[in-house]
Amino acid sequence: MTTTHLTARQPLALMALAAIGLLPAACGSSGSSSASGVSSSPASSASAMTSTGGASMSGRSVKVSETEFMISLPVTTFTPGPYTFSITNKGTITHALEIDGPGVPDRTSGTLSPGASTSMTVTLRKGSYDVYCPVDGHKARGMQTKITVH
Ligand SMILES: [Cu+2]
């Protein structure tokens, strides 16, 4: 009767406990989210990389979010190289992203419906780039920023 509920849940709970129990045993402390030492586990270092926001932009993925009427970038200073801009329209109307600068002549993401996202890879060189929304009137309303590469 009620035991059917419990038996369905218990294996999951036990597995979760076992998984939690194994981690401290492996690294010797109770810190589960921030691995203190290098525990020679490639999986844990990979997941740490995805969650960190990195002080210096040596990573090659840049999250851009667009709203009315603003473009948000995690950093605006880069070193030369290829970058993939992951653009998300977090606003309530259609937006797009355009990048214009050395070696990147008006690259456009294409229009993004509210909630939509896309990515655009560009190779940045030394100099400065205009980043803006090419939808009519949006740039003038504030959807523009500059990034510097050096
Ligand atoms: Cu826009």
PDB file of C-alpha atoms and ligand atoms in Angstrom:
ATOM      1  CA  MET A   1       0.000   0.000   0.000  1.00  0.00           C
ATOM      2  CA  THR A   2       1.933   2.983   1.236  1.00  0.00           C
ATOM      3  CA  THR A   3       5.056   0.926   1.069  1.00  0.00           C
ATOM      4  CA  THR A   4       4.903   1.040  -2.722  1.00  0.00           C
ATOM      5  CA  HIS A   5       5.525   4.751  -2.502  1.00  0.00           C
ATOM      6  CA  LEU A   6       8.472   4.276  -0.227  1.00  0.00           C
ATOM      7  CA  THR A   7      10.124   1.555  -2.233  1.00  0.00           C
ATOM      8  CA  ALA A   8       9.864   3.700  -5.311  1.00  0.00           C
ATOM      9  CA  ARG A   9      11.631   6.568  -3.617  1.00  0.00           C
ATOM     10  CA  GLN A  10      14.141   4.781  -1.486  1.00  0.00           C
ATOM     11  CA  PRO A  11      16.531   3.627  -4.210  1.00  0.00           C
ATOM     12  CA  LEU A  12      16.900   7.194  -5.434  1.00  0.00           C
ATOM     13  CA  ALA A  13      17.449   8.510  -1.943  1.00  0.00           C
ATOM     14  CA  LEU A  14      20.015   5.850  -1.245  1.00  0.00           C
ATOM     15  CA  MET A  15      21.860   6.553  -4.453  1.00  0.00           C
ATOM     16  CA  ALA A  16      21.905  10.247  -3.684  1.00  0.00           C
ATOM     17  CA  LEU A  17      23.260   9.569  -0.237  1.00  0.00           C
ATOM     18  CA  ALA A  18      25.858   7.235  -1.646  1.00  0.00           C
ATOM     19  CA  ALA A  19      26.933   9.822  -4.198  1.00  0.00           C
ATOM     20  CA  ILE A  20      27.178  12.520  -1.566  1.00  0.00           C
ATOM     21  CA  GLY A  21      29.006  10.153   0.720  1.00  0.00           C
ATOM     22  CA  LEU A  22      31.594   9.340  -1.906  1.00  0.00           C
ATOM     23  CA  LEU A  23      32.603  12.909  -2.644  1.00  0.00           C
ATOM     24  CA  PRO A  24      33.907  13.899   0.793  1.00  0.00           C
ATOM     25  CA  ALA A  25      35.706  10.572   0.969  1.00  0.00           C
ATOM     26  CA  ALA A  26      37.470  11.379  -2.283  1.00  0.00           C
ATOM     27  CA  CYS A  27      38.633  14.856  -1.449  1.00  0.00           C
ATOM     28  CA  GLY A  28      38.819  14.592   2.299  1.00  0.00           C
ATOM     29  CA  SER A  29      36.684  17.585   3.166  1.00  0.00           C
ATOM     30  CA  SER A  30      33.010  18.401   3.233  1.00  0.00           C
ATOM     31  CA  GLY A  31      33.170  21.081   0.554  1.00  0.00           C
ATOM     32  CA  SER A  32      31.113  19.652  -2.264  1.00  0.00           C
ATOM     33  CA  SER A  33      30.671  22.566  -4.655  1.00  0.00           C
ATOM     34  CA  SER A  34      34.084  24.156  -4.522  1.00  0.00           C
ATOM     35  CA  ALA A  35      36.763  21.543  -4.878  1.00  0.00           C
ATOM     36  CA  SER A  36      39.610  22.715  -2.717  1.00  0.00           C
ATOM     37  CA  GLY A  37      42.337  20.475  -4.041  1.00  0.00           C
ATOM     38  CA  VAL A  38      43.009  19.067  -7.437  1.00  0.00           C
ATOM     39  CA  SER A  39      41.459  15.653  -7.030  1.00  0.00           C
ATOM     40  CA  SER A  40      42.663  14.376 -10.386  1.00  0.00           C
ATOM     41  CA  SER A  41      39.133  14.160 -11.669  1.00  0.00           C
ATOM     42  CA  PRO A  42      38.729  15.692 -15.137  1.00  0.00           C
ATOM     43  CA  ALA A  43      34.956  15.698 -14.774  1.00  0.00           C
ATOM     44  CA  SER A  44      34.986  17.943 -11.741  1.00  0.00           C
ATOM     45  CA  SER A  45      37.342  20.484 -13.271  1.00  0.00           C
ATOM     46  CA  ALA A  46      35.219  20.647 -16.411  1.00  0.00           C
ATOM     47  CA  SER A  47      32.068  21.376 -14.467  1.00  0.00           C
ATOM     48  CA  ALA A  48      33.919  23.975 -12.462  1.00  0.00           C
ATOM     49  CA  MET A  49      34.862  25.780 -15.663  1.00  0.00           C
ATOM     50  CA  THR A  50      31.313  26.022 -16.898  1.00  0.00           C
ATOM     51  CA  SER A  51      30.099  27.565 -13.675  1.00  0.00           C
ATOM     52  CA  THR A  52      32.802  30.149 -13.153  1.00  0.00           C
ATOM     53  CA  GLY A  53      32.603  33.604 -14.593  1.00  0.00           C
ATOM     54  CA  GLY A  54      36.340  33.928 -15.043  1.00  0.00           C
ATOM     55  CA  ALA A  55      37.939  37.233 -14.117  1.00  0.00           C
ATOM     56  CA  SER A  56      39.902  37.497 -17.312  1.00  0.00           C
ATOM     57  CA  MET A  57      38.246  36.713 -20.582  1.00  0.00           C
ATOM     58  CA  SER A  58      40.550  34.006 -21.761  1.00  0.00           C
ATOM     59  CA  GLY A  59      37.601  31.720 -22.395  1.00  0.00           C
ATOM     60  CA  ARG A  60      36.112  31.884 -25.810  1.00  0.00           C
ATOM     61  CA  SER A  61      32.439  32.026 -25.057  1.00  0.00           C
ATOM     62  CA  VAL A  62      30.676  35.292 -24.378  1.00  0.00           C
ATOM     63  CA  LYS A  63      27.144  35.458 -23.110  1.00  0.00           C
ATOM     64  CA  VAL A  64      25.190  38.415 -24.390  1.00  0.00           C
ATOM     65  CA  SER A  65      21.719  39.294 -23.245  1.00  0.00           C
ATOM     66  CA  GLU A  66      19.440  41.807 -24.857  1.00  0.00           C
ATOM     67  CA  THR A  67      16.515  43.631 -23.324  1.00  0.00           C
ATOM     68  CA  GLU A  68      14.663  46.888 -24.002  1.00  0.00           C
ATOM     69  CA  PHE A  69      16.818  48.719 -24.571  1.00  0.00           C
ATOM     70  CA  MET A  70      20.094  47.425 -23.409  1.00  0.00           C
ATOM     71  CA  ILE A  71      22.833  45.024 -24.406  1.00  0.00           C
ATOM     72  CA  SER A  72      24.637  43.275 -21.571  1.00  0.00           C
ATOM     73  CA  LEU A  73      28.067  41.741 -21.940  1.00  0.00           C
ATOM     74  CA  PRO A  74      30.020  40.057 -19.150  1.00  0.00           C
ATOM     75  CA  VAL A  75      33.178  41.886 -20.216  1.00  0.00           C
ATOM     76  CA  THR A  76      33.991  44.546 -22.773  1.00  0.00           C
ATOM     77  CA  THR A  77      37.735  44.017 -23.080  1.00  0.00           C
ATOM     78  CA  PHE A  78      39.123  41.079 -24.994  1.00  0.00           C
ATOM     79  CA  THR A  79      42.340  39.689 -26.323  1.00  0.00           C
ATOM     80  CA  PRO A  80      42.528  38.883 -30.047  1.00  0.00           C
ATOM     81  CA  GLY A  81      41.101  35.582 -31.134  1.00  0.00           C
ATOM     82  CA  PRO A  82      37.911  33.782 -31.997  1.00  0.00           C
ATOM     83  CA  TYR A  83      34.915  34.204 -29.748  1.00  0.00           C
ATOM     84  CA  THR A  84      31.486  32.717 -29.779  1.00  0.00           C
ATOM     85  CA  PHE A  85      28.860  35.155 -28.695  1.00  0.00           C
ATOM     86  CA  SER A  86      25.864  33.377 -27.222  1.00  0.00           C
ATOM     87  CA  ILE A  87      23.063  35.843 -27.621  1.00  0.00           C
ATOM     88  CA  THR A  88      19.782  35.630 -25.768  1.00  0.00           C
ATOM     89  CA  ASN A  89      16.845  37.934 -26.217  1.00  0.00           C
ATOM     90  CA  LYS A  90      15.586  38.425 -22.693  1.00  0.00           C
ATOM     91  CA  GLY A  91      13.275  41.220 -23.733  1.00  0.00           C
ATOM     92  CA  THR A  92       9.689  41.274 -24.861  1.00  0.00           C
ATOM     93  CA  ILE A  93      10.170  42.356 -28.465  1.00  0.00           C
ATOM     94  CA  THR A  94      12.339  41.211 -31.345  1.00  0.00           C
ATOM     95  CA  HIS A  95      16.014  42.053 -31.189  1.00  0.00           C
ATOM     96  CA  ALA A  96      19.190  41.126 -33.009  1.00  0.00           C
ATOM     97  CA  LEU A  97      22.889  41.603 -32.502  1.00  0.00           C
ATOM     98  CA  GLU A  98      25.321  43.167 -34.891  1.00  0.00           C
ATOM     99  CA  ILE A  99      29.070  43.442 -34.476  1.00  0.00           C
ATOM    100  CA  ASP A 100      31.109  45.815 -36.554  1.00  0.00           C
ATOM    101  CA  GLY A 101      34.842  46.342 -36.392  1.00  0.00           C
ATOM    102  CA  PRO A 102      38.228  45.195 -37.729  1.00  0.00           C
ATOM    103  CA  GLY A 103      37.745  42.025 -39.757  1.00  0.00           C
ATOM    104  CA  VAL A 104      34.100  41.830 -38.740  1.00  0.00           C
ATOM    105  CA  PRO A 105      32.106  43.910 -41.219  1.00  0.00           C
ATOM    106  CA  ASP A 106      28.585  44.131 -39.836  1.00  0.00           C
ATOM    107  CA  ARG A 107      28.102  40.572 -38.773  1.00  0.00           C
ATOM    108  CA  THR A 108      24.506  40.043 -37.736  1.00  0.00           C
ATOM    109  CA  SER A 109      23.000  37.350 -35.586  1.00  0.00           C
ATOM    110  CA  GLY A 110      19.691  37.532 -37.376  1.00  0.00           C
ATOM    111  CA  THR A 111      16.545  38.533 -35.574  1.00  0.00           C
ATOM    112  CA  LEU A 112      15.694  36.917 -32.292  1.00  0.00           C
ATOM    113  CA  SER A 113      12.166  36.585 -30.985  1.00  0.00           C
ATOM    114  CA  PRO A 114      11.613  37.207 -27.282  1.00  0.00           C
ATOM    115  CA  GLY A 115      13.178  34.330 -25.383  1.00  0.00           C
ATOM    116  CA  ALA A 116      15.136  33.072 -28.380  1.00  0.00           C
ATOM    117  CA  SER A 117      18.869  32.630 -28.451  1.00  0.00           C
ATOM    118  CA  THR A 118      21.539  32.003 -31.022  1.00  0.00           C
ATOM    119  CA  SER A 119      25.280  32.102 -31.296  1.00  0.00           C
ATOM    120  CA  MET A 120      27.679  33.876 -33.584  1.00  0.00           C
ATOM    121  CA  THR A 121      31.382  33.231 -33.834  1.00  0.00           C
ATOM    122  CA  VAL A 122      33.688  36.063 -34.802  1.00  0.00           C
ATOM    123  CA  THR A 123      37.435  36.534 -34.756  1.00  0.00           C
ATOM    124  CA  LEU A 124      38.370  39.679 -32.917  1.00  0.00           C
ATOM    125  CA  ARG A 125      41.477  41.664 -33.769  1.00  0.00           C
ATOM    126  CA  LYS A 126      43.086  44.553 -32.010  1.00  0.00           C
ATOM    127  CA  GLY A 127      40.869  47.578 -32.085  1.00  0.00           C
ATOM    128  CA  SER A 128      37.383  48.468 -31.062  1.00  0.00           C
ATOM    129  CA  TYR A 129      34.063  47.050 -32.143  1.00  0.00           C
ATOM    130  CA  ASP A 130      30.575  48.388 -32.117  1.00  0.00           C
ATOM    131  CA  VAL A 131      28.051  45.971 -30.720  1.00  0.00           C
ATOM    132  CA  TYR A 132      24.452  46.965 -31.214  1.00  0.00           C
ATOM    133  CA  CYS A 133      20.948  45.933 -32.067  1.00  0.00           C
ATOM    134  CA  PRO A 134      20.215  46.629 -35.753  1.00  0.00           C
ATOM    135  CA  VAL A 135      16.450  46.590 -35.295  1.00  0.00           C
ATOM    136  CA  ASP A 136      15.011  49.972 -36.262  1.00  0.00           C
ATOM    137  CA  GLY A 137      15.581  52.602 -33.634  1.00  0.00           C
ATOM    138  CA  HIS A 138      16.958  50.286 -30.983  1.00  0.00           C
ATOM    139  CA  LYS A 139      20.534  51.447 -31.265  1.00  0.00           C
ATOM    140  CA  ALA A 140      19.509  55.048 -30.716  1.00  0.00           C
ATOM    141  CA  ARG A 141      17.486  54.002 -27.693  1.00  0.00           C
ATOM    142  CA  GLY A 142      20.519  52.541 -26.001  1.00  0.00           C
ATOM    143  CA  MET A 143      21.091  49.099 -27.449  1.00  0.00           C
ATOM    144  CA  GLN A 144      24.716  49.703 -28.216  1.00  0.00           C
ATOM    145  CA  THR A 145      28.013  49.135 -26.560  1.00  0.00           C
ATOM    146  CA  LYS A 146      31.639  48.949 -27.495  1.00  0.00           C
ATOM    147  CA  ILE A 147      34.188  46.253 -26.949  1.00  0.00           C
ATOM    148  CA  THR A 148      37.909  46.792 -26.988  1.00  0.00           C
ATOM    149  CA  VAL A 149      40.451  44.242 -28.112  1.00  0.00           C
ATOM    150  CA  HIS A 150      44.082  44.590 -27.157  1.00  0.00           C
TER     151      HIS A 150
HETATM  152 CU    CU B   1      16.680  45.559 -30.250  1.00  0.00          CU
END
